[in-house]
PDB file of C-alpha atoms in Angstrom:
ATOM      1  CA  UNK F 185      46.820   3.671   7.729  1.00 53.00           C
ATOM      2  CA  UNK F 186      47.804   1.988   4.444  1.00 55.00           C
ATOM      3  CA  UNK F 187      46.787   3.848   1.276  1.00 51.00           C
ATOM      4  CA  UNK F 188      44.343   1.111   0.187  1.00 46.00           C
ATOM      5  CA  UNK F 189      42.557   1.175   3.546  1.00 46.00           C
ATOM      6  CA  UNK F 190      42.492   4.984   3.505  1.00 49.00           C
ATOM      7  CA  UNK F 191      40.845   5.047   0.046  1.00 52.00           C
ATOM      8  CA  UNK F 192      38.366   2.401   1.166  1.00 47.00           C
ATOM      9  CA  UNK F 193      37.418   4.511   4.178  1.00 46.00           C
ATOM     10  CA  UNK F 194      37.032   7.580   1.959  1.00 51.00           C
ATOM     11  CA  UNK F 195      34.808   5.639  -0.437  1.00 44.00           C
ATOM     12  CA  UNK F 196      32.601   4.443   2.426  1.00 42.00           C
ATOM     13  CA  UNK F 197      32.325   7.962   3.810  1.00 41.00           C
ATOM     14  CA  UNK F 198      31.434   9.349   0.382  1.00 42.00           C
ATOM     15  CA  UNK F 199      28.764   6.669  -0.100  1.00 42.00           C
ATOM     16  CA  UNK F 200      27.261   7.474   3.294  1.00 41.00           C
ATOM     17  CA  UNK F 201      27.196  11.196   2.552  1.00 42.00           C
ATOM     18  CA  UNK F 202      25.843  10.879  -0.966  1.00 44.00           C
ATOM     19  CA  UNK F 203      23.373   8.110  -0.290  1.00 44.00           C
ATOM     20  CA  UNK F 204      22.857   4.850  -2.065  1.00 44.00           C
ATOM     21  CA  UNK F 205      23.622   4.938  -5.802  1.00 44.00           C
ATOM     22  CA  UNK F 206      20.236   3.355  -6.534  1.00 47.00           C
ATOM     23  CA  UNK F 207      18.502   6.198  -4.697  1.00 59.00           C
ATOM     24  CA  UNK F 208      19.965   8.813  -7.044  1.00 65.00           C
ATOM     25  CA  UNK F 209      19.017   9.353 -10.659  1.00 69.00           C
ATOM     26  CA  UNK F 210      21.344   8.844 -13.576  1.00 72.00           C
ATOM     27  CA  UNK F 211      21.014  10.130 -17.104  1.00 87.00           C
ATOM     28  CA  UNK F 212      20.293  13.768 -17.978  1.00 96.00           C
ATOM     29  CA  UNK F 213      22.189  16.322 -15.893  1.00 96.00           C
ATOM     30  CA  UNK F 214      18.907  17.912 -14.809  1.00 96.00           C
ATOM     31  CA  UNK F 215      18.080  14.695 -12.924  1.00 97.00           C
ATOM     32  CA  UNK F 216      21.571  13.755 -11.631  1.00 94.00           C
ATOM     33  CA  UNK F 217      20.961  14.682  -7.993  1.00 94.00           C
ATOM     34  CA  UNK F 218      17.275  13.764  -7.925  1.00 97.00           C
ATOM     35  CA  UNK F 219      16.058  11.617  -5.054  1.00 97.00           C
ATOM     36  CA  UNK F 220      14.220   8.751  -6.759  1.00 97.00           C
ATOM     37  CA  UNK F 221      12.711   7.403  -3.543  1.00 98.00           C
ATOM     38  CA  UNK F 222      11.237  10.828  -2.834  1.00 98.00           C
ATOM     39  CA  UNK F 223       9.883  10.985  -6.395  1.00 98.00           C
ATOM     40  CA  UNK F 224       8.224   7.588  -6.024  1.00 98.00           C
ATOM     41  CA  UNK F 225       6.719   8.643  -2.697  1.00 98.00           C
ATOM     42  CA  UNK F 226       5.358  11.898  -4.153  1.00 98.00           C
ATOM     43  CA  UNK F 227       3.817  10.084  -7.135  1.00 97.00           C
ATOM     44  CA  UNK F 228       1.934   7.848  -4.692  1.00 97.00           C
ATOM     45  CA  UNK F 229       1.057  10.682  -2.309  1.00 97.00           C
ATOM     46  CA  UNK F 230      -0.366  12.930  -5.040  1.00 97.00           C
ATOM     47  CA  UNK F 231      -2.117  10.009  -6.745  1.00 96.00           C
ATOM     48  CA  UNK F 232      -0.583  10.854 -10.130  1.00 95.00           C
ATOM     49  CA  UNK F 233      -1.398   7.451 -11.637  1.00 93.00           C
ATOM     50  CA  UNK F 234      -5.067   7.714 -10.703  1.00 95.00           C
ATOM     51  CA  UNK F 235      -5.314  11.187 -12.261  1.00 94.00           C
ATOM     52  CA  UNK F 236      -3.631   9.955 -15.448  1.00 92.00           C
ATOM     53  CA  UNK F 237      -6.003   6.967 -15.603  1.00 94.00           C
ATOM     54  CA  UNK F 238      -8.941   9.382 -15.465  1.00 94.00           C
ATOM     55  CA  UNK F 239      -7.448  11.521 -18.241  1.00 90.00           C
ATOM     56  CA  UNK F 240      -6.362   8.834 -20.728  1.00 90.00           C
ATOM     57  CA  UNK F 241      -7.952   5.598 -19.511  1.00 92.00           C
ATOM     58  CA  UNK F 242      -6.344   2.217 -19.068  1.00 93.00           C
ATOM     59  CA  UNK F 243      -3.432   2.159 -16.662  1.00 92.00           C
ATOM     60  CA  UNK F 244      -2.709   5.841 -17.346  1.00 90.00           C
ATOM     61  CA  UNK F 245       0.674   5.206 -18.951  1.00 86.00           C
ATOM     62  CA  UNK F 246      -0.466   6.472 -22.367  1.00 86.00           C
ATOM     63  CA  UNK F 247      -0.120   9.988 -20.982  1.00 87.00           C
ATOM     64  CA  UNK F 248       3.652   9.488 -21.044  1.00 81.00           C
ATOM     65  CA  UNK F 249       3.769   9.150 -24.813  1.00 72.00           C
ATOM     66  CA  UNK F 250       2.126  12.256 -26.244  1.00 64.00           C
ATOM     67  CA  UNK F 251       2.897  12.560 -29.934  1.00 63.00           C
ATOM     68  CA  UNK F 252       6.184  14.491 -29.865  1.00 68.00           C
ATOM     69  CA  UNK F 253       5.176  16.881 -27.084  1.00 81.00           C
ATOM     70  CA  UNK F 254       7.797  15.850 -24.568  1.00 90.00           C
ATOM     71  CA  UNK F 255      11.085  15.103 -26.258  1.00 90.00           C
ATOM     72  CA  UNK F 256      13.681  16.404 -23.791  1.00 93.00           C
ATOM     73  CA  UNK F 257      14.373  16.024 -20.090  1.00 95.00           C
ATOM     74  CA  UNK F 258      13.767  19.752 -19.623  1.00 96.00           C
ATOM     75  CA  UNK F 259      10.310  19.538 -21.197  1.00 94.00           C
ATOM     76  CA  UNK F 260       9.514  16.552 -18.989  1.00 95.00           C
ATOM     77  CA  UNK F 261      10.442  18.495 -15.871  1.00 97.00           C
ATOM     78  CA  UNK F 262       8.400  21.428 -17.159  1.00 96.00           C
ATOM     79  CA  UNK F 263       5.360  19.193 -17.612  1.00 95.00           C
ATOM     80  CA  UNK F 264       5.641  17.960 -14.029  1.00 97.00           C
ATOM     81  CA  UNK F 265       5.914  21.599 -12.912  1.00 98.00           C
ATOM     82  CA  UNK F 266       2.776  22.372 -14.926  1.00 96.00           C
ATOM     83  CA  UNK F 267       0.878  19.610 -13.077  1.00 96.00           C
ATOM     84  CA  UNK F 268       2.294  20.913  -9.800  1.00 98.00           C
ATOM     85  CA  UNK F 269       0.988  24.420 -10.483  1.00 97.00           C
ATOM     86  CA  UNK F 270      -2.338  23.442 -12.083  1.00 96.00           C
ATOM     87  CA  UNK F 271      -3.233  21.042  -9.284  1.00 96.00           C
ATOM     88  CA  UNK F 272      -1.755  23.242  -6.525  1.00 97.00           C
ATOM     89  CA  UNK F 273       0.371  20.354  -5.246  1.00 97.00           C
ATOM     90  CA  UNK F 274       2.802  22.783  -3.590  1.00 97.00           C
ATOM     91  CA  UNK F 275       5.884  20.728  -4.408  1.00 98.00           C
ATOM     92  CA  UNK F 276       9.294  22.343  -4.015  1.00 98.00           C
ATOM     93  CA  UNK F 277      11.554  22.517  -7.099  1.00 98.00           C
ATOM     94  CA  UNK F 278      13.652  19.555  -5.926  1.00 98.00           C
ATOM     95  CA  UNK F 279      10.461  17.531  -5.460  1.00 98.00           C
ATOM     96  CA  UNK F 280       9.314  18.345  -9.008  1.00 98.00           C
ATOM     97  CA  UNK F 281      12.723  17.229 -10.248  1.00 98.00           C
ATOM     98  CA  UNK F 282      12.489  14.003  -8.223  1.00 98.00           C
ATOM     99  CA  UNK F 283       9.093  13.152  -9.753  1.00 98.00           C
ATOM    100  CA  UNK F 284      10.352  13.956 -13.261  1.00 97.00           C
ATOM    101  CA  UNK F 285      13.442  11.794 -12.687  1.00 97.00           C
ATOM    102  CA  UNK F 286      11.250   8.811 -11.753  1.00 97.00           C
ATOM    103  CA  UNK F 287       9.119   9.359 -14.863  1.00 95.00           C
ATOM    104  CA  UNK F 288      12.277   9.535 -16.949  1.00 95.00           C
ATOM    105  CA  UNK F 289      13.611   6.335 -15.419  1.00 95.00           C
ATOM    106  CA  UNK F 290      10.340   4.440 -15.849  1.00 93.00           C
ATOM    107  CA  UNK F 291       8.887   5.844 -19.076  1.00 91.00           C
ATOM    108  CA  UNK F 292      10.927   8.343 -21.106  1.00 92.00           C
ATOM    109  CA  UNK F 293      14.512   7.129 -20.693  1.00 92.00           C
ATOM    110  CA  UNK F 294      16.186  10.345 -21.887  1.00 93.00           C
ATOM    111  CA  UNK F 295      19.960   9.917 -21.757  1.00 92.00           C
ATOM    112  CA  UNK F 296      21.003  13.582 -21.897  1.00 83.00           C
TER     113      UNK F 296
END
């Protein structure tokens, strides 16, 4: 097999094993392997938006901009873990990370 074809086959295999690039988070290392589709699903399943609307009004997005409270990716993940524990959502650590990665992608946009 020519070298170019061999590298193409390796790239295809790696993509299949790792999943679609759009399904994985980018940005802070804490979110690198997060499953964004899972995070989106969990946000819907646990009705996070509805809870946030009840807490802050409007569309609930104001909850994502507390005055200086969440200023790192680690604190964001910790806040999702706090909701997980307080509401007894019983999410696994990788699920908490997936939710936090979606929130980072959509609202916080931490780079590192």
